[in-house]
Amino acid sequence: MIAMSRAWTPRLDGLKAALSSPKVGAAAAAGLFVACAAAVVALLGPPSGKPVRVKLTAVFAHAPDDWRKALGPGSMTWLSEDVLQLSADASAAAAASVRAAPSAAPAAGALPQAPIAGFYAPGPGGPLPIIARDGRTPYQAYARPFTPNGRPRVAMIIGGLGLNARATQAAILTLPPEVTLAFVPYAEGLQGWIDMARANGHEVLLETPMEPLDYPDNDPGPYTLMADAPGPETAKKLEWILSRASGYFALTNYLGSRFLTDGEAYGSFMGAVRGRGLGFIDDGSASRQSGGGAPRASAERVIDDQLTQAAIEDQLLRLEASALQHGQALGAGFAYPVTLDKVAHWAQSVERRGYQLAPASALATTK
């Protein structure tokens, strides 16, 4: 079984915590399980039309009886690719329903539908972001507009989106448009989800799989950027990732504890990011790295490393304290049900406490 352990990955420790939480019912826990399992399926490689089987016995060892029943009859220990396809079908239906109902967009207004003319060019696998002839960048075109009001700024990124329809739709529709959303490149129906997010005012990040220190025990999938890979291989993988959809203003890391600390690998990656007119916002793993001329920001805390309501509330308070001290603060979390609930409630009241809720792009700097 693939080990998964980082800020925006459905981690097994988080899954165990969710299962034991009285706030997460059997049906919700079952849904979370399907999201995790679908992520594992997706990470095993590009769709091939053949069944993909992932052993999940270790997860079931910690599952209570009512959770097993919520998933269906019997003791399921294998998951087929059909689960991923169900998620893809649901994502397409959800995106279509939002496009058909403009009233679903919040009062803040929709962002322009992607791709925007002049900011993309055809690529082997799909449209690729490019800098416009007048020098404007996809970062500028796709980031959410922001006007500071002088108050300390707090921003939040919710990642891991696109694999589970229910969690993705909940993030898009229940979180305020200032919250930045990050999508998994392996997700089917990815463009539909990004269209839906932008229709509801959210700016979008695209997650980029990167080599962790414990690779291959922790494997981010077939398009992982490897620290020691030759340049052409890295370029080909990155091109595939970028061509998955359009409408994102920047990339963010998916794992990457080894890749992001390798100076040569990081430099080559940032050169490609800058050349495409994009930015890079990480979960804190690259906080010591410069932007190399591209817009950069690092999250200073992951709010749901400990998946309990009390721990998340404490991290949000610490984020506010940091913003008060430094003028701004960026947090990150994964689309767990408890995270979405806590962030939604926090975002409703944070401005009454003297802060300004901002998109992540408003905290990035170019240096």
mmCIF file of C-alpha atoms in Angstrom, residues 1-16 32-44 54-56 59 79 160 163 184 186 207 209-210 212 214-221 224 254-256 304-305 334 336:
data_model
loop_
_atom_site.group_PDB
_atom_site.id
_atom_site.type_symbol
_atom_site.label_atom_id
_atom_site.label_comp_id
_atom_site.label_asym_id
_atom_site.label_seq_id
_atom_site.Cartn_x
_atom_site.Cartn_y
_atom_site.Cartn_z
ATOM 1 C CA MET A 1 0.000 0.000 0.000
ATOM 2 C CA ILE A 2 1.241 3.516 -0.808
ATOM 3 C CA ALA A 3 2.076 5.579 2.269
ATOM 4 C CA MET A 4 0.617 9.097 2.206
ATOM 5 C CA SER A 5 1.881 11.707 4.645
ATOM 6 C CA ARG A 6 1.872 15.418 4.043
ATOM 7 C CA ALA A 7 -0.238 18.499 4.365
ATOM 8 C CA TRP A 8 -2.650 18.059 1.477
ATOM 9 C CA THR A 9 -2.655 14.243 1.223
ATOM 10 C CA PRO A 10 -5.339 11.973 2.734
ATOM 11 C CA ARG A 11 -3.034 10.684 5.462
ATOM 12 C CA LEU A 12 -3.765 7.426 7.272
ATOM 13 C CA ASP A 13 -3.201 9.096 10.638
ATOM 14 C CA GLY A 14 -5.810 11.675 9.724
ATOM 15 C CA LEU A 15 -8.145 8.929 8.560
ATOM 16 C CA LYS A 16 -7.765 7.085 11.863
ATOM 17 C CA LEU A 32 -13.605 10.033 3.471
ATOM 18 C CA PHE A 33 -12.398 6.465 2.963
ATOM 19 C CA VAL A 34 -13.553 6.472 -0.660
ATOM 20 C CA ALA A 35 -11.724 9.764 -1.225
ATOM 21 C CA CYS A 36 -8.527 8.309 0.209
ATOM 22 C CA ALA A 37 -8.882 5.109 -1.788
ATOM 23 C CA ALA A 38 -9.591 6.987 -4.991
ATOM 24 C CA ALA A 39 -6.491 9.072 -4.412
ATOM 25 C CA VAL A 40 -4.409 5.916 -4.084
ATOM 26 C CA VAL A 41 -5.894 4.542 -7.295
ATOM 27 C CA ALA A 42 -5.148 7.765 -9.127
ATOM 28 C CA LEU A 43 -1.583 7.863 -7.900
ATOM 29 C CA LEU A 44 -0.812 4.443 -9.311
ATOM 30 C CA VAL A 54 -5.230 -1.492 -4.171
ATOM 31 C CA LYS A 55 -4.906 -3.477 -0.981
ATOM 32 C CA LEU A 56 -6.611 -1.742 1.930
ATOM 33 C CA VAL A 59 -7.014 0.586 6.794
ATOM 34 C CA LEU A 79 -11.020 -1.259 -4.437
ATOM 35 C CA GLY A 160 -6.555 17.730 -2.234
ATOM 36 C CA LEU A 163 -10.839 13.306 -6.322
ATOM 37 C CA VAL A 184 -4.984 17.282 -7.708
ATOM 38 C CA TYR A 186 -4.655 13.215 -11.389
ATOM 39 C CA GLU A 207 -0.831 20.582 -7.173
ATOM 40 C CA PRO A 209 3.718 15.863 -7.256
ATOM 41 C CA MET A 210 7.309 16.074 -5.985
ATOM 42 C CA PRO A 212 9.599 13.176 -0.742
ATOM 43 C CA ASP A 214 10.876 8.621 1.989
ATOM 44 C CA TYR A 215 10.270 7.847 -1.685
ATOM 45 C CA PRO A 216 9.331 5.189 -2.877
ATOM 46 C CA ASP A 217 7.598 4.194 0.374
ATOM 47 C CA ASN A 218 5.668 7.418 -0.037
ATOM 48 C CA ASP A 219 4.973 7.651 -3.769
ATOM 49 C CA PRO A 220 3.162 10.708 -5.214
ATOM 50 C CA GLY A 221 2.427 8.913 -8.478
ATOM 51 C CA THR A 224 6.357 12.859 -9.668
ATOM 52 C CA TYR A 254 2.268 17.766 -3.374
ATOM 53 C CA LEU A 255 4.803 16.278 -0.927
ATOM 54 C CA GLY A 256 8.335 17.204 -2.140
ATOM 55 C CA ASP A 304 -5.020 20.061 10.275
ATOM 56 C CA ASP A 305 -1.838 18.103 10.910
ATOM 57 C CA PHE A 334 -6.831 19.413 3.370
ATOM 58 C CA TYR A 336 -11.406 16.799 5.408
#
